[in-house]
Coordinates of N, CA and C in Angstrom, one line a residue:
X137 N 93.8 133.2 119.2 CA 93.3 131.8 119.2 C 94.3 130.9 118.6
X138 N 95.5 131.4 117.9 CA 96.4 130.9 117.5 C 97.4 130.3 119.0
X139 N 97.3 129.0 118.6 CA 97.8 128.3 119.7 C 98.8 127.0 119.8
X140 N 99.8 126.8 120.1 CA 100.5 125.2 120.2 C 100.5 124.7 121.7
X141 N 99.8 123.4 121.8 CA 100.4 123.2 123.1 C 100.8 121.5 122.7
X142 N 102.1 121.7 123.7 CA 102.7 120.6 123.8 C 102.4 119.6 124.9
X143 N 102.4 118.1 124.8 CA 101.8 117.2 125.9 C 103.0 116.3 125.7
X144 N 102.5 115.4 127.0 CA 103.3 113.9 126.5 C 104.6 113.7 127.3
X145 N 105.4 115.0 128.0 CA 106.3 114.8 128.9 C 106.2 114.1 130.0
X146 N 107.1 113.8 131.1 CA 107.1 113.1 132.1 C 108.5 112.8 132.5
X147 N 108.2 111.8 133.5 CA 109.4 111.0 134.1 C 109.7 109.7 133.2
X148 N 110.7 109.2 133.0 CA 111.1 108.2 132.2 C 112.5 107.4 132.6
X149 N 112.2 106.3 132.6 CA 113.8 105.7 133.4 C 114.6 105.6 131.6
X150 N 116.2 105.9 132.3 CA 116.7 105.7 130.9 C 116.8 104.2 130.2
X151 N 116.4 104.7 128.8 CA 116.2 103.5 127.6 C 115.1 103.5 127.9
X152 N 113.9 104.2 128.2 CA 112.9 103.9 127.7 C 112.1 105.2 127.0
X153 N 110.7 105.2 126.6 CA 110.2 105.7 125.4 C 109.5 107.2 126.0
X154 N 109.0 108.0 125.5 CA 108.0 108.6 125.4 C 107.4 109.5 123.9
X155 N 106.3 109.9 123.9 CA 105.9 110.3 122.7 C 105.5 111.7 122.8
X156 N 105.7 112.7 122.5 CA 105.4 114.2 122.9 C 104.4 114.4 121.5
X157 N 103.6 115.3 121.8 CA 102.6 115.9 121.0 C 102.6 117.2 120.9
X158 N 102.4 118.1 119.8 CA 102.5 119.4 119.4 C 101.1 119.4 118.7
X159 N 100.1 119.8 119.4 CA 98.6 120.1 118.7 C 98.8 121.4 118.5
X160 N 98.0 121.9 117.2 CA 98.0 123.1 116.6 C 96.4 123.6 116.8
X161 N 95.9 124.8 117.0 CA 94.9 125.2 116.9 C 95.0 126.8 116.2
X162 N 93.6 127.0 115.3 CA 93.4 128.6 114.9 C 94.4 128.7 113.4
X163 N 95.6 127.8 113.4 CA 96.1 127.7 112.2 C 96.2 126.0 111.7
X164 N 96.9 126.1 110.2 CA 96.9 124.6 109.7 C 98.4 124.2 110.1
X165 N 98.6 123.2 110.7 CA 100.0 122.7 111.3 C 100.3 122.4 109.8
X166 N 99.6 122.0 109.1 CA 99.7 121.1 108.0 C 100.7 122.0 107.0
X167 N 100.6 123.4 106.7 CA 101.0 124.4 105.8 C 102.4 125.2 106.7
X168 N 102.8 124.2 108.0 CA 104.0 125.2 108.4 C 104.9 124.3 108.8
X169 N 106.4 124.7 108.9 CA 107.4 124.2 109.2 C 107.4 123.9 110.7
X170 N 107.5 122.9 110.9 CA 107.5 122.7 112.3 C 109.0 122.2 113.0
X171 N 109.0 122.5 114.4 CA 110.1 122.2 115.0 C 110.1 121.7 116.4
X172 N 111.3 120.7 117.0 CA 110.9 120.4 118.0 C 112.2 120.8 118.9
X173 N 112.3 121.7 119.8 CA 113.5 122.1 120.4 C 113.7 121.8 122.2
X174 N 114.4 122.1 122.4 CA 114.7 121.4 124.1 C 115.8 122.3 124.5
X175 N 115.5 122.9 126.0 CA 116.5 123.4 126.7 C 116.5 122.6 128.0
X176 N 117.8 122.6 128.1 CA 118.1 121.8 129.6 C 118.7 123.0 130.5
X177 N 118.7 122.8 131.8 CA 119.2 123.8 132.7 C 120.5 124.2 132.7
X178 N 120.6 125.4 132.7 CA 122.1 126.1 132.3 C 122.7 125.7 130.9
X179 N 122.2 125.3 129.9 CA 122.3 125.2 128.7 C 121.6 126.0 127.7
X180 N 122.1 126.3 126.3 CA 121.5 126.8 125.0 C 120.2 125.9 124.7
X181 N 119.2 126.6 124.2 CA 118.3 126.0 123.4 C 118.7 125.0 122.2
X182 N 118.7 124.1 122.0 CA 118.7 123.9 120.8 C 118.0 123.0 120.0
X183 N 118.2 122.6 118.8 CA 116.9 122.2 117.8 C 117.0 120.6 117.7
X184 N 116.1 119.8 118.1 CA 115.9 118.3 117.9 C 115.8 117.9 117.0
X185 N 114.5 118.2 116.3 CA 114.2 117.5 114.9 C 112.8 118.9 114.5
X186 N 112.8 118.5 113.1 CA 111.8 119.4 112.2 C 112.0 118.8 111.0
X187 N 110.3 119.3 110.5 CA 110.2 118.7 109.2 C 109.2 119.8 108.7
X188 N 109.9 120.2 107.3 CA 109.5 121.4 106.1 C 107.8 120.7 105.5
X189 N 107.3 122.0 105.8 CA 105.8 122.0 105.4 C 105.6 121.8 103.9
X190 N 106.5 122.2 102.7 CA 106.4 121.7 101.4 C 106.6 120.1 100.9
X191 N 107.9 120.3 101.8 CA 108.8 119.0 101.1 C 108.8 117.9 101.9
X192 N 108.3 118.1 103.3 CA 108.0 117.0 104.2 C 109.5 116.3 104.7
X193 N 110.5 116.6 104.1 CA 112.0 116.5 105.0 C 112.0 117.1 106.2
X194 N 113.0 115.8 107.1 CA 113.2 116.0 108.2 C 114.4 116.0 108.5
X195 N 114.7 116.7 109.4 CA 115.9 116.6 110.1 C 116.2 116.5 111.6
X196 N 117.2 115.9 112.1 CA 117.6 115.7 113.3 C 118.9 115.9 113.6
X197 N 118.7 116.3 115.1 CA 120.2 116.5 115.8 C 121.0 115.6 115.9
X198 N 122.2 115.6 115.7 CA 122.7 114.4 115.8 C 123.2 113.4 116.9
X199 N 122.7 114.3 118.0 CA 122.8 113.4 119.7 C 121.3 112.7 119.6
X200 N 120.4 112.8 118.7 CA 119.0 112.4 118.7 C 118.7 111.3 117.7
X201 N 119.4 111.7 116.1 CA 119.4 111.0 115.0 C 119.3 109.2 115.4
X202 N 118.7 108.9 114.9 CA 118.6 107.0 114.9 C 117.4 106.6 116.3
X203 N 117.3 107.5 117.3 CA 116.5 107.4 118.3 C 115.1 108.2 118.3
X204 N 115.1 109.5 117.7 CA 113.7 110.4 117.7 C 113.2 110.6 116.2
X205 N 111.8 110.2 116.3 CA 111.5 110.5 114.9 C 110.3 111.5 114.8
X206 N 110.2 112.5 114.1 CA 109.4 113.3 114.0 C 108.6 113.3 112.7
X207 N 107.2 113.4 112.9 CA 105.9 113.2 112.0 C 104.7 114.1 112.5
X208 N 104.0 113.9 111.2 CA 102.3 114.8 111.3 C 101.1 113.4 110.9
X209 N 100.2 114.4 111.5 CA 99.3 113.3 111.7 C 98.5 114.8 111.2
X210 N 98.0 115.0 109.6 CA 97.3 115.9 109.3 C 95.9 116.3 109.7
X211 N 95.3 115.1 110.0 CA 93.5 115.2 109.9 C 93.7 115.7 111.6
X212 N 94.7 115.7 112.9 CA 94.5 115.9 114.1 C 95.2 117.2 114.4
X213 N 95.8 117.7 113.2 CA 96.4 119.2 113.0 C 97.8 118.6 114.2
X214 N 98.8 117.4 114.4 CA 99.2 117.4 115.2 C 100.6 117.0 114.6
X215 N 101.7 117.4 115.3 CA 103.1 116.8 115.2 C 103.5 116.1 116.5
X216 N 104.2 115.1 116.0 CA 104.7 114.0 117.6 C 106.3 114.3 117.3
X217 N 106.7 113.8 118.5 CA 108.2 113.3 118.4 C 108.2 112.0 119.2
X218 N 108.6 111.1 118.8 CA 108.8 109.5 118.9 C 110.2 109.6 119.6
X219 N 110.0 109.5 120.8 CA 111.7 109.5 122.0 C 112.0 108.1 122.0
X220 N 113.1 107.5 121.4 CA 113.4 106.0 122.0 C 114.7 106.3 122.8
X221 N 115.1 104.7 123.3 CA 116.4 104.9 124.1 C 116.7 106.2 124.5
X222 N 115.7 106.6 125.6 CA 116.4 108.0 126.6 C 117.3 107.7 127.4
X223 N 118.0 109.0 127.4 CA 119.3 108.9 128.1 C 119.0 109.7 129.4
X224 N 119.6 110.2 130.2 CA 119.8 111.2 131.1 C 120.2 112.6 130.4
X225 N 121.2 112.7 129.3 CA 121.4 113.8 128.7 C 119.8 114.3 127.5
X226 N 118.9 113.7 127.4 CA 117.7 114.4 126.9 C 117.0 114.8 128.0
X227 N 117.1 114.8 129.5 CA 116.4 115.8 130.1 C 116.6 117.5 130.1
X228 N 115.2 117.6 129.4 CA 115.0 119.1 129.1 C 113.5 119.6 129.4
X229 N 113.3 120.7 128.9 CA 112.0 120.9 128.6 C 112.0 121.3 127.0
X230 N 110.9 120.4 126.4 CA 110.8 120.3 125.1 C 110.0 121.5 124.5
X231 N 110.2 122.4 123.6 CA 108.9 123.2 122.9 C 108.7 122.7 121.2
X232 N 107.5 123.2 120.8 CA 107.1 123.0 119.8 C 107.2 124.4 119.2
X233 N 107.6 124.8 117.7 CA 107.4 126.0 117.2 C 107.3 125.7 115.6
X234 N 106.2 126.6 115.3 CA 106.1 126.7 114.1 C 105.9 127.6 113.3
X235 N 106.6 127.9 112.1 CA 106.4 128.9 111.4 C 107.3 129.1 109.9
X236 N 107.3 129.9 109.3 CA 107.9 130.4 108.3 C 109.8 130.5 108.8
X237 N 110.0 130.4 109.8 CA 111.3 130.9 110.3 C 112.0 129.8 110.8
X238 N 111.4 128.7 111.1 CA 111.8 127.4 111.3 C 112.3 127.1 110.0
X239 N 113.5 126.7 110.5 CA 114.7 125.9 108.9 C 115.7 125.4 109.4
X240 N 116.8 125.2 108.5 CA 118.2 124.6 108.9 C 119.6 125.3 108.2
X241 N 119.8 124.9 108.9 CA 121.7 125.4 108.7 C 122.3 124.4 108.5
X242 N 123.0 123.9 107.5 CA 123.8 122.3 107.5 C 123.1 122.1 108.0
X243 N 121.6 121.4 107.8 CA 120.7 120.3 108.3 C 120.4 120.0 109.7
X244 N 120.7 121.2 110.5 CA 120.5 121.6 112.0 C 119.5 122.4 111.7
X245 N 118.1 122.1 112.9 CA 117.2 122.6 112.8 C 117.2 123.5 113.7
X246 N 116.9 125.2 113.1 CA 117.0 126.5 113.8 C 116.2 127.1 114.1
X247 N 115.2 128.1 114.7 CA 114.3 128.8 114.8 C 114.6 130.8 114.9
X248 N 115.0 130.7 113.8 CA 115.1 132.6 113.5 C 113.9 133.3 114.6
X249 N 114.7 134.2 114.8 CA 113.9 135.3 115.4 C 113.0 136.1 114.6
X250 N 111.3 135.8 115.3 CA 110.6 136.5 114.2 C 109.3 135.7 114.8
X251 N 108.3 135.2 113.9 CA 106.4 135.7 114.3 C 106.7 134.0 114.5
X252 N 107.7 133.2 114.4 CA 107.1 131.6 114.4 C 106.5 131.6 116.0
X253 N 105.3 130.6 115.9 CA 104.6 130.2 117.0 C 105.1 129.1 117.8
X254 N 105.2 129.6 119.1 CA 106.0 128.6 120.4 C 104.5 128.2 121.1
X255 N 105.0 126.8 121.9 CA 104.2 126.3 122.6 C 104.8 126.6 124.1
X256 N 104.3 126.3 125.2 CA 104.7 126.8 126.3 C 105.4 125.5 127.2
X257 N 105.6 124.4 126.2 CA 106.9 123.6 126.5 C 106.2 122.4 127.2
X258 N 107.1 121.2 127.3 CA 106.6 119.8 128.2 C 108.1 119.4 128.8
X259 N 108.0 119.1 130.4 CA 109.4 119.0 130.8 C 109.4 117.5 130.6
X260 N 110.6 116.8 130.1 CA 110.8 115.5 130.2 C 112.3 115.2 130.8
X261 N 112.4 114.2 131.8 CA 113.3 114.0 132.8 C 113.2 112.4 132.9
X262 N 114.5 112.3 132.5 CA 115.3 111.0 132.1 C 116.0 110.6 133.6
X263 N 115.2 109.7 134.1 CA 115.8 109.3 135.5 C 115.7 108.4 136.3
X264 N 116.4 107.4 136.9 CA 116.2 105.9 137.1 C 115.9 106.5 138.6

């Protein structure tokens, strides 16, 4: 019953915007650290943005800072990733993850190996 589901991905033109949603069921996302991660073909998974459960501090990868915004809607048990000014380099499968092992290293979002919950991912393609 514990589940994370991403939605909102799709095809968008360069310069366009998308809002990804990460909806949780079976547990309270409010009480979890939550991160967005992405993986492009042939590349390693990278942290995009994350938000802390206790202090609500947000962190962003340098490549997306000022363009992406992570936010919570506690009433809907959902975390969002607003993505603006998208470029082809943003093309990837985007995953959300929640749990105590979502953390930061030098302000970069990371997911340590462990019992974090992961969604199945949503494809974001930026192309003209």
